[in-house]
Amino acid sequence: MSTIQIASLSKTFANGTRALDNLSLNVRSGEMVALIGASGSGKSTLIRHIAGLVEADTSHHSSIEVEDRIVQSGGRIAKDIRNIRRDIGVVFQQFNLVGRLSVLTNVLTGRLGQMPLMAGALGNFSLDDQRNAMKALERVGIASTARQRASTLSGGQQQRAAIARALVQGAKLLLADEPIASLDPASARRVMESLVSINREDGITIIVSLHQVEYARRFCQRTIAMQSGRIVFDGPSVALTNERLTEIYGSASEELVLPDASDLNGLTAVAA
Amino acid sequence: MTITLHETTIPPVPSRERWGKYIFWIVLAILLAWSFGPSEIYKATGLVTYGSNMGKYASGFLEPNFHDWKYYFEEMLVTVQTALWGTFLAAVFGMPISLLCSNNIAPIWVVQPVRRLMDAARSINELVWAVFFVVAVGLGPFAGVMAIFVNTLGVFGKLYSEAVEATDPRPVEGIRATGASKIHEILYGVVPQVMPLWISYTLYRFEANVRGATILGIVGAGGIGQVLFENVRGFYYAETAALMLMMIATVAIVDIISQQLRRIMV
């Protein structure tokens, strides 16, 4: 059974850039997929389309389905998109937390989609919700920061808070858009480990866009490589060797490989 | 082998930028010359010629007369209370209305009419509003409250919405991605971001409104203005001095309190 089904998706920006070019893709339930590609290859655009945050070009017979429900078709976002979004957690490169709210409140906003308008507006989160939020924070290892303002956290901690928000949301699919691009190597590793753990233990399907292929090889079974809005590689991550990358991207492949890969030698090969 | 010495060239200032600067100063000079006569700037010499008159006036202020201080104090208190309610009502209504004035929240066909309405409320001075409301609701402080409310609502509609338009869209998108409704997006994504600015604007405006409310009494809209006006007109220097000192003290106290509030809340 496919969690995500994408058919002939195209997106042209107002300035004429073709960000997605007739792209089709299937992801099975429970997979952890890496999305690789240089800046501007269309990774973020693809993720934002799956989350129903951006509409595709109208001129194509495109469709995106998540959990057998239509997110958008023919460039029109579904009317009941809010119901579908509840099942899709999104983690962003810039974390997208509300800096002045506490970490706990930020995590609790994951419940808003399931709450009546007034209860949500007044912030009447049930005791169960609050316990679940604390459990999620414990899982990502930052429970002690619950009452701090989100802006006081380090980048890695903020990203883990964002993952906790997706957990509390009860998402079946987690889209992570460059979650480690703004982090130092140690924080990046912990964020990737948190993602692997929720993929393994909760069976949440994960699509994570990455800048460096080493992380894909270490943490994800399957890798999809993109270039100019098209998929140029789709297969087991281990098959995407540096030689293969050079074959696909030419000299541009340097951007996708850590200059000093020994940084990652300390990592356990989780995905192997 | 010859070494070519390469001289560093400094790029010239673009002529558009240079001319823009000249044109600014020329236009300013023309406008000032044009306004010189009508605003009677030529009378500035009188400041020296009639200096002795001003000295006499000023010396009257050196001996303020506080014999009626209880009455002054009561009127001053009413003035502050008028400003407080006017500002509070403007803040309560200004918050939702400012969202309707914000291009990143409301559609253009809502933003434009609401903004023009706010322009109208703001461009008519509170003293003029007070004249209207004295006719509508009768003499007294309530007319003053309404005048401050309407004028300040226009100010808040603009200032609050500028804060809303300057918010970072990413946290809002983070909330949206959880499946939250538009109202939740605003309450959890926008409001926490603009709160510090909204509070600052409100406190600053409260200070300004206390100042503004001190003259509303002139048209019968309550407060200390009435007393001040009578004393100025009657050349009671000592009493006028006492009143002005009380106003200065009040504004200073309001300033100190609002600064403390800002420190706690922002």
XYZ file of C-alpha atoms in Angstrom:
538
model
C 0.000 0.000 0.000
C 1.298 3.423 -0.915
C 1.287 6.231 1.607
C 2.194 8.813 -1.008
C 1.209 8.717 -4.660
C 2.339 11.543 -6.880
C 1.473 11.660 -10.563
C 2.850 14.036 -13.222
C 3.468 16.942 -10.888
C 4.810 20.181 -12.389
C 5.447 23.567 -10.869
C 6.586 26.735 -12.608
C 7.283 29.766 -10.436
C 6.178 33.277 -11.360
C 9.708 34.103 -12.521
C 9.595 31.246 -15.030
C 11.740 28.770 -13.082
C 10.582 25.211 -13.578
C 10.900 23.804 -10.061
C 9.142 20.484 -10.667
C 9.018 18.806 -14.038
C 6.364 16.147 -14.598
C 7.393 14.269 -11.478
C 5.832 10.967 -10.378
C 6.618 9.096 -7.200
C 5.308 6.387 -4.860
C 6.310 5.928 -1.240
C 5.154 2.907 0.743
C 3.853 3.053 4.281
C 6.634 2.896 6.880
C 9.470 3.829 4.551
C 12.177 6.322 5.423
C 13.190 8.081 2.247
C 15.975 10.594 1.726
C 15.575 13.346 -0.832
C 18.939 14.448 -2.186
C 19.841 17.268 -4.498
C 21.657 20.576 -4.804
C 20.016 23.869 -3.845
C 17.258 24.656 -6.321
C 16.788 21.071 -7.447
C 13.186 21.069 -6.227
C 13.390 19.145 -2.919
C 11.705 21.807 -0.782
C 9.163 22.573 -3.475
C 8.203 18.886 -3.645
C 7.809 18.665 0.132
C 5.710 21.824 0.282
C 3.448 20.402 -2.423
C 2.940 17.125 -0.542
C 2.061 19.095 2.603
C -0.559 21.013 0.616
C 1.116 24.355 1.318
C 1.647 25.195 -2.384
C -0.483 24.584 -5.465
C 0.970 22.903 -8.549
C 0.574 24.214 -12.110
C -3.031 24.051 -13.228
C -2.294 23.088 -16.807
C -1.367 19.505 -15.920
C -3.327 16.486 -14.819
C -1.293 16.224 -11.683
C -2.335 14.649 -8.425
C -0.920 14.048 -4.973
C -2.517 11.524 -2.658
C -1.529 10.848 0.917
C -3.074 7.854 2.720
C -5.488 7.462 -0.226
C -6.806 10.990 0.210
C -6.295 13.693 -2.389
C -4.064 16.559 -1.208
C -4.285 18.357 -4.540
C -5.238 17.491 -8.078
C -4.882 19.529 -11.247
C -3.232 22.308 -9.243
C -6.161 22.705 -6.834
C -5.647 22.038 -3.148
C -8.374 19.818 -1.703
C -11.202 21.561 0.142
C -10.740 19.367 3.208
C -6.987 19.995 3.260
C -7.070 20.766 6.980
C -8.205 17.193 7.712
C -5.390 15.797 5.585
C -2.779 18.087 7.101
C -3.490 16.596 10.531
C -2.013 13.339 9.254
C 1.050 15.069 7.812
C 3.673 16.433 10.152
C 6.116 18.940 8.687
C 9.549 19.807 10.046
C 11.253 22.823 8.470
C 14.862 23.907 8.005
C 14.233 27.005 10.133
C 12.203 24.974 12.686
C 9.210 27.347 12.348
C 8.501 27.385 16.064
C 6.888 30.424 17.649
C 9.844 31.898 19.531
C 7.941 33.712 22.260
C 5.775 30.737 23.229
C 7.051 28.058 25.581
C 8.412 24.824 24.152
C 5.454 22.954 25.660
C 2.918 25.314 24.056
C 4.707 24.981 20.730
C 4.430 21.195 20.957
C 0.777 21.475 22.006
C -0.050 23.487 18.882
C 0.230 20.109 17.166
C -3.179 19.347 18.739
C -4.933 22.444 17.328
C -6.090 20.637 14.194
C -8.064 18.159 16.310
C -9.593 20.727 18.666
C -12.829 22.742 18.483
C -12.234 26.371 17.489
C -12.983 27.920 20.876
C -11.060 25.379 22.948
C -8.030 25.927 20.746
C -8.408 29.691 20.791
C -8.534 29.732 24.600
C -5.646 27.283 24.905
C -7.704 24.697 26.806
C -5.436 21.748 26.113
C -6.643 18.589 27.875
C -4.528 16.965 30.566
C -4.029 14.007 28.201
C -2.708 16.307 25.506
C -0.316 17.921 27.966
C 0.937 14.516 29.152
C 1.420 13.375 25.567
C 3.307 16.562 24.786
C 5.628 15.956 27.741
C 6.125 12.327 26.632
C 7.034 13.512 23.146
C 9.538 15.984 24.608
C 11.030 13.184 26.729
C 11.393 11.037 23.636
C 13.396 13.654 21.786
C 15.373 14.327 24.963
C 14.450 17.931 25.790
C 11.759 17.539 28.473
C 13.666 19.831 30.836
C 13.154 22.785 28.477
C 9.340 22.501 28.470
C 8.676 25.844 30.193
C 11.387 27.810 28.398
C 10.627 30.107 25.515
C 11.345 28.284 22.252
C 13.671 31.096 21.174
C 16.070 30.258 24.028
C 16.791 26.774 22.635
C 19.719 25.850 20.420
C 19.003 24.994 16.799
C 19.201 21.260 17.404
C 16.864 21.467 20.397
C 14.397 23.583 18.423
C 14.375 21.024 15.647
C 13.700 18.238 18.139
C 10.848 20.331 19.610
C 9.455 20.586 16.085
C 9.654 16.786 15.771
C 7.833 16.496 19.125
C 5.109 18.749 17.700
C 4.677 16.362 14.760
C 4.547 13.406 17.189
C 1.832 15.044 19.297
C -0.060 15.811 16.130
C -0.351 12.048 15.578
C 0.950 12.366 12.040
C 1.203 9.221 9.921
C 3.595 10.891 7.509
C 6.437 13.185 8.484
C 7.945 15.527 5.914
C 11.281 16.957 6.984
C 12.510 19.813 4.799
C 16.303 20.160 5.246
C 15.940 19.507 8.991
C 19.684 19.461 9.629
C 20.943 22.035 7.128
C 21.262 24.743 9.805
C 22.774 22.471 12.484
C 26.235 21.488 13.621
C 27.242 17.837 13.028
C 26.493 16.627 16.583
C 23.012 18.224 16.636
C 22.394 16.985 13.107
C 23.142 13.427 14.195
C 20.767 13.608 17.173
C 17.973 14.995 14.996
C 18.513 12.209 12.442
C 18.490 9.622 15.252
C 15.181 11.028 16.543
C 13.735 10.678 13.045
C 14.981 7.098 12.706
C 13.522 6.217 16.095
C 10.016 7.472 15.299
C 10.180 5.766 11.910
C 11.186 2.437 13.476
C 9.105 2.476 16.646
C 5.961 4.320 15.558
C 5.921 3.192 11.937
C 5.650 6.784 10.751
C 6.567 7.204 7.087
C 9.309 9.786 6.697
C 10.553 11.820 3.772
C 13.610 13.832 4.666
C 15.387 16.181 2.294
C 19.122 16.348 2.871
C 22.020 18.244 1.484
C 24.692 15.650 2.078
C 24.537 12.133 0.735
C 26.451 10.703 3.706
C 23.460 11.258 5.998
C 21.192 9.544 3.473
C 23.466 6.489 3.331
C 23.698 6.288 7.113
C 20.084 6.833 8.070
C 17.769 6.039 5.161
C 17.155 2.814 3.224
C 15.929 4.547 0.101
C 17.226 7.673 -1.590
C 15.656 9.775 -4.283
C 18.011 12.180 -6.021
C 16.637 15.230 -7.792
C 17.982 17.592 -10.407
C 16.136 20.459 -12.104
C 12.797 19.258 -10.784
C 13.206 15.680 -12.001
C 14.063 12.420 -10.256
C 17.445 11.257 -11.498
C 17.996 8.396 -9.075
C 15.589 6.291 -7.019
C 16.896 3.260 -5.207
C 18.734 1.870 -2.205
C 20.876 4.543 -0.560
C 23.941 2.325 -0.542
C 23.826 2.194 -4.343
C 24.291 5.947 -4.526
C 28.074 5.954 -4.299
C 30.190 9.035 -4.819
C 31.078 7.690 -8.272
C 27.402 7.369 -9.105
C 26.805 10.924 -7.862
C 29.543 12.272 -10.125
C 27.982 10.358 -12.993
C 24.626 12.048 -12.325
C 25.601 15.551 -11.304
C 29.046 15.969 -12.834
C 31.232 18.442 -10.981
C 28.158 19.751 -9.116
C 28.240 16.557 -7.049
C 30.915 18.106 -4.838
C 28.173 20.143 -3.204
C 26.450 16.955 -2.044
C 29.408 15.276 -0.376
C 30.886 16.375 2.929
C 34.363 17.753 2.252
C 35.665 15.770 5.200
C 33.561 12.626 5.438
C 35.566 11.503 8.482
C 33.197 13.778 10.456
C 30.680 11.024 10.107
C 32.949 8.085 10.905
C 31.797 8.192 14.514
C 28.249 7.481 13.456
C 26.719 4.071 13.801
C 25.505 2.807 10.480
C 21.830 2.668 11.343
C 20.521 2.225 7.853
C 22.844 -0.561 6.832
C 58.257 39.947 -17.777
C 56.456 43.232 -17.174
C 54.363 43.898 -14.149
C 51.305 46.006 -14.955
C 50.332 48.305 -12.150
C 46.604 48.309 -11.836
C 45.072 51.452 -10.394
C 42.040 51.010 -8.156
C 39.038 52.840 -9.582
C 36.252 54.050 -7.360
C 32.879 53.720 -9.090
C 31.123 57.133 -9.348
C 27.910 57.774 -7.466
C 25.065 57.058 -9.902
C 23.762 60.342 -11.331
C 20.199 59.458 -10.325
C 21.257 59.201 -6.695
C 23.207 62.478 -6.881
C 20.342 64.391 -8.508
C 17.851 62.907 -6.063
C 19.805 64.536 -3.243
C 19.894 67.960 -4.962
C 16.204 67.817 -5.793
C 15.328 67.021 -2.194
C 17.101 70.127 -0.873
C 15.720 72.359 -3.629
C 12.139 71.245 -3.034
C 12.528 71.695 0.730
C 13.870 75.252 0.240
C 10.978 76.167 -2.071
C 8.391 74.817 0.384
C 9.924 76.698 3.321
C 10.056 79.987 1.360
C 6.460 79.499 0.267
C 5.290 78.965 3.863
C 7.378 81.807 5.338
C 4.783 84.588 4.955
C 1.579 82.684 5.754
C 3.026 81.263 8.972
C 4.288 84.733 10.019
C 7.855 83.642 10.619
C 8.894 87.299 10.113
C 7.457 88.018 13.533
C 10.294 86.046 15.094
C 12.038 89.342 15.891
C 9.198 89.992 18.328
C 10.626 87.307 20.563
C 13.398 89.791 21.349
C 11.412 93.054 21.116
C 8.717 91.878 23.493
C 11.105 89.873 25.611
C 10.151 91.831 28.699
C 6.493 90.805 28.315
C 7.478 87.182 28.145
C 9.697 87.650 31.156
C 6.773 89.054 33.127
C 4.628 86.114 32.042
C 7.319 83.651 32.936
C 7.951 85.239 36.352
C 4.284 84.621 37.155
C 5.049 80.947 36.793
C 7.735 81.109 39.430
C 5.119 81.344 42.167
C 2.559 78.653 41.401
C -0.626 78.861 43.385
C -1.799 75.482 44.628
C -4.635 76.702 46.880
C -7.199 74.847 44.748
C -5.059 71.709 44.423
C -7.823 69.342 45.502
C -10.019 70.522 42.664
C -7.111 70.389 40.206
C -6.186 66.917 41.368
C -9.726 65.626 40.885
C -9.887 67.087 37.392
C -6.458 65.676 36.554
C -7.582 62.246 37.746
C -10.687 62.415 35.539
C -8.399 63.342 32.641
C -6.231 60.256 33.191
C -9.297 58.051 33.617
C -10.752 59.400 30.371
C -7.510 58.626 28.546
C -7.377 55.152 30.115
C -10.841 54.123 28.897
C -10.398 55.700 25.489
C -7.103 53.895 24.962
C -8.445 50.590 26.335
C -11.448 50.592 23.993
C -9.221 51.502 21.053
C -6.844 48.623 21.880
C -9.670 46.064 22.245
C -11.268 47.015 18.933
C -7.972 47.870 17.266
C -6.539 44.345 17.548
C -9.110 42.544 15.363
C -9.501 45.550 13.058
C -5.735 45.753 12.485
C -5.810 42.153 11.212
C -8.381 43.287 8.636
C -5.913 46.048 7.653
C -3.038 43.614 7.077
C -2.222 42.478 3.561
C -0.769 39.183 4.782
C -3.986 38.256 6.643
C -7.006 39.729 4.855
C -7.810 39.952 1.130
C -7.205 43.278 -0.620
C -10.925 44.071 -0.942
C -11.199 44.036 2.854
C -7.862 45.724 3.556
C -8.411 48.790 1.394
C -11.848 49.938 2.693
C -10.950 49.227 6.338
C -7.666 51.130 5.972
C -9.429 54.154 4.466
C -11.888 54.074 7.359
C -8.975 54.047 9.817
C -7.370 56.955 7.926
C -10.556 58.951 8.417
C -10.738 58.138 12.146
C -7.100 59.141 12.572
C -6.947 62.249 10.413
C -9.692 64.007 12.349
C -8.139 65.356 15.535
C -9.512 64.145 18.857
C -10.507 67.731 19.721
C -12.735 67.800 16.634
C -14.171 64.383 17.507
C -14.831 65.728 21.001
C -16.931 68.563 19.538
C -19.022 65.969 17.680
C -19.444 63.733 20.689
C -20.352 66.605 23.005
C -23.247 67.237 20.621
C -24.098 63.518 20.470
C -23.740 62.370 24.095
C -23.698 65.689 25.958
C -21.050 67.556 27.955
C -18.660 65.604 30.144
C -15.858 63.060 30.172
C -17.759 60.358 28.216
C -17.603 62.571 25.118
C -13.856 62.739 25.762
C -13.598 58.950 26.057
C -15.363 58.508 22.731
C -13.205 61.153 21.035
C -9.992 59.483 22.205
C -11.376 56.042 21.345
C -12.200 56.910 17.736
C -8.994 58.842 17.037
C -6.766 56.222 18.712
C -8.587 53.396 16.927
C -7.425 54.954 13.669
C -3.882 55.128 14.990
C -3.883 51.525 16.272
C -5.427 50.199 13.068
C -2.371 51.484 11.244
C 0.375 50.796 13.805
C -0.863 47.336 14.844
C -1.263 46.239 11.216
C 2.266 47.374 10.394
C 3.479 45.032 13.133
C 1.326 42.223 11.716
C 2.710 42.731 8.219
C 6.272 42.544 9.549
C 5.781 39.118 11.169
C 7.863 36.133 10.177
C 5.634 33.882 8.025
C 7.525 30.696 8.925
C 6.107 30.067 12.419
C 2.642 30.700 10.980
C 3.296 28.099 8.308
C 4.480 25.728 11.037
C 1.105 26.083 12.771
C -0.775 25.803 9.469
C 1.008 22.553 8.629
C -0.483 20.898 11.737
C -3.969 21.303 10.256
C -4.926 24.235 12.479
C -7.648 26.675 11.404
C -7.016 30.246 10.250
C -8.065 31.636 13.642
C -5.624 29.309 15.412
C -2.879 30.310 12.963
C -3.401 33.957 13.905
C -3.686 33.352 17.654
C -0.666 31.053 17.911
C 1.471 32.191 14.993
C 0.866 35.922 14.567
C -0.252 37.284 17.939
C 2.750 36.060 19.992
C 5.036 37.703 17.451
C 3.304 41.098 17.467
C 2.441 41.248 21.200
C 5.606 43.117 22.297
C 5.057 45.801 19.663
C 1.327 46.021 20.325
C 1.963 46.535 24.037
C 4.606 49.182 23.368
C 2.373 51.075 20.965
C -0.554 50.909 23.382
C 1.447 52.207 26.343
C 3.031 54.960 24.274
C -0.341 55.975 22.937
C -1.788 56.003 26.454
C 0.820 58.587 27.442
C -0.004 60.636 24.349
C -3.726 60.377 25.145
C -3.226 61.659 28.697
C -1.587 64.704 27.126
C -4.352 64.907 24.528
C -7.089 64.610 27.154
C -5.777 67.641 29.030
C -7.174 69.938 26.338
C -10.478 68.168 25.676
C -12.063 70.208 28.479
C -11.815 73.288 26.255
C -14.773 72.017 24.217
C -16.562 70.679 27.279
C -15.472 67.064 27.028
C -14.367 66.860 30.668
C -11.056 66.911 32.456
C -8.537 69.510 33.449
C -8.640 71.376 30.125
C -11.641 73.437 31.144
C -9.924 74.720 34.283
C -6.692 75.409 32.410
C -8.468 77.303 29.677
C -10.326 79.537 32.148
C -7.109 80.365 34.010
C -5.109 81.128 30.851
C -7.885 83.360 29.537
C -8.136 85.204 32.850
C -4.353 85.775 33.062
C -4.133 83.886 36.363
C -0.435 83.100 36.008
C 0.022 81.482 39.373
C -2.936 79.113 38.942
C -1.964 78.301 35.361
C 1.545 77.506 36.573
C 0.171 75.145 39.220
C -1.971 73.382 36.638
C 0.894 72.996 34.193
C 3.191 71.633 36.869
C 0.533 69.056 37.743
C 0.256 68.066 34.091
C 4.002 67.651 33.807
C 4.062 65.546 36.972
C 1.167 63.395 35.755
C 2.728 62.721 32.366
C 6.015 61.867 34.079
C 4.277 59.431 36.447
C 2.371 57.808 33.581
C 5.652 57.510 31.698
C 7.396 55.815 34.632
C 4.511 53.396 35.202
C 4.193 52.461 31.539
C 7.937 51.888 31.304
C 7.742 49.451 34.224
C 4.732 47.718 32.654
C 6.585 47.356 29.366
C 9.545 45.786 31.155
C 7.301 43.213 32.838
C 5.088 42.388 29.857
C 7.395 42.496 26.872
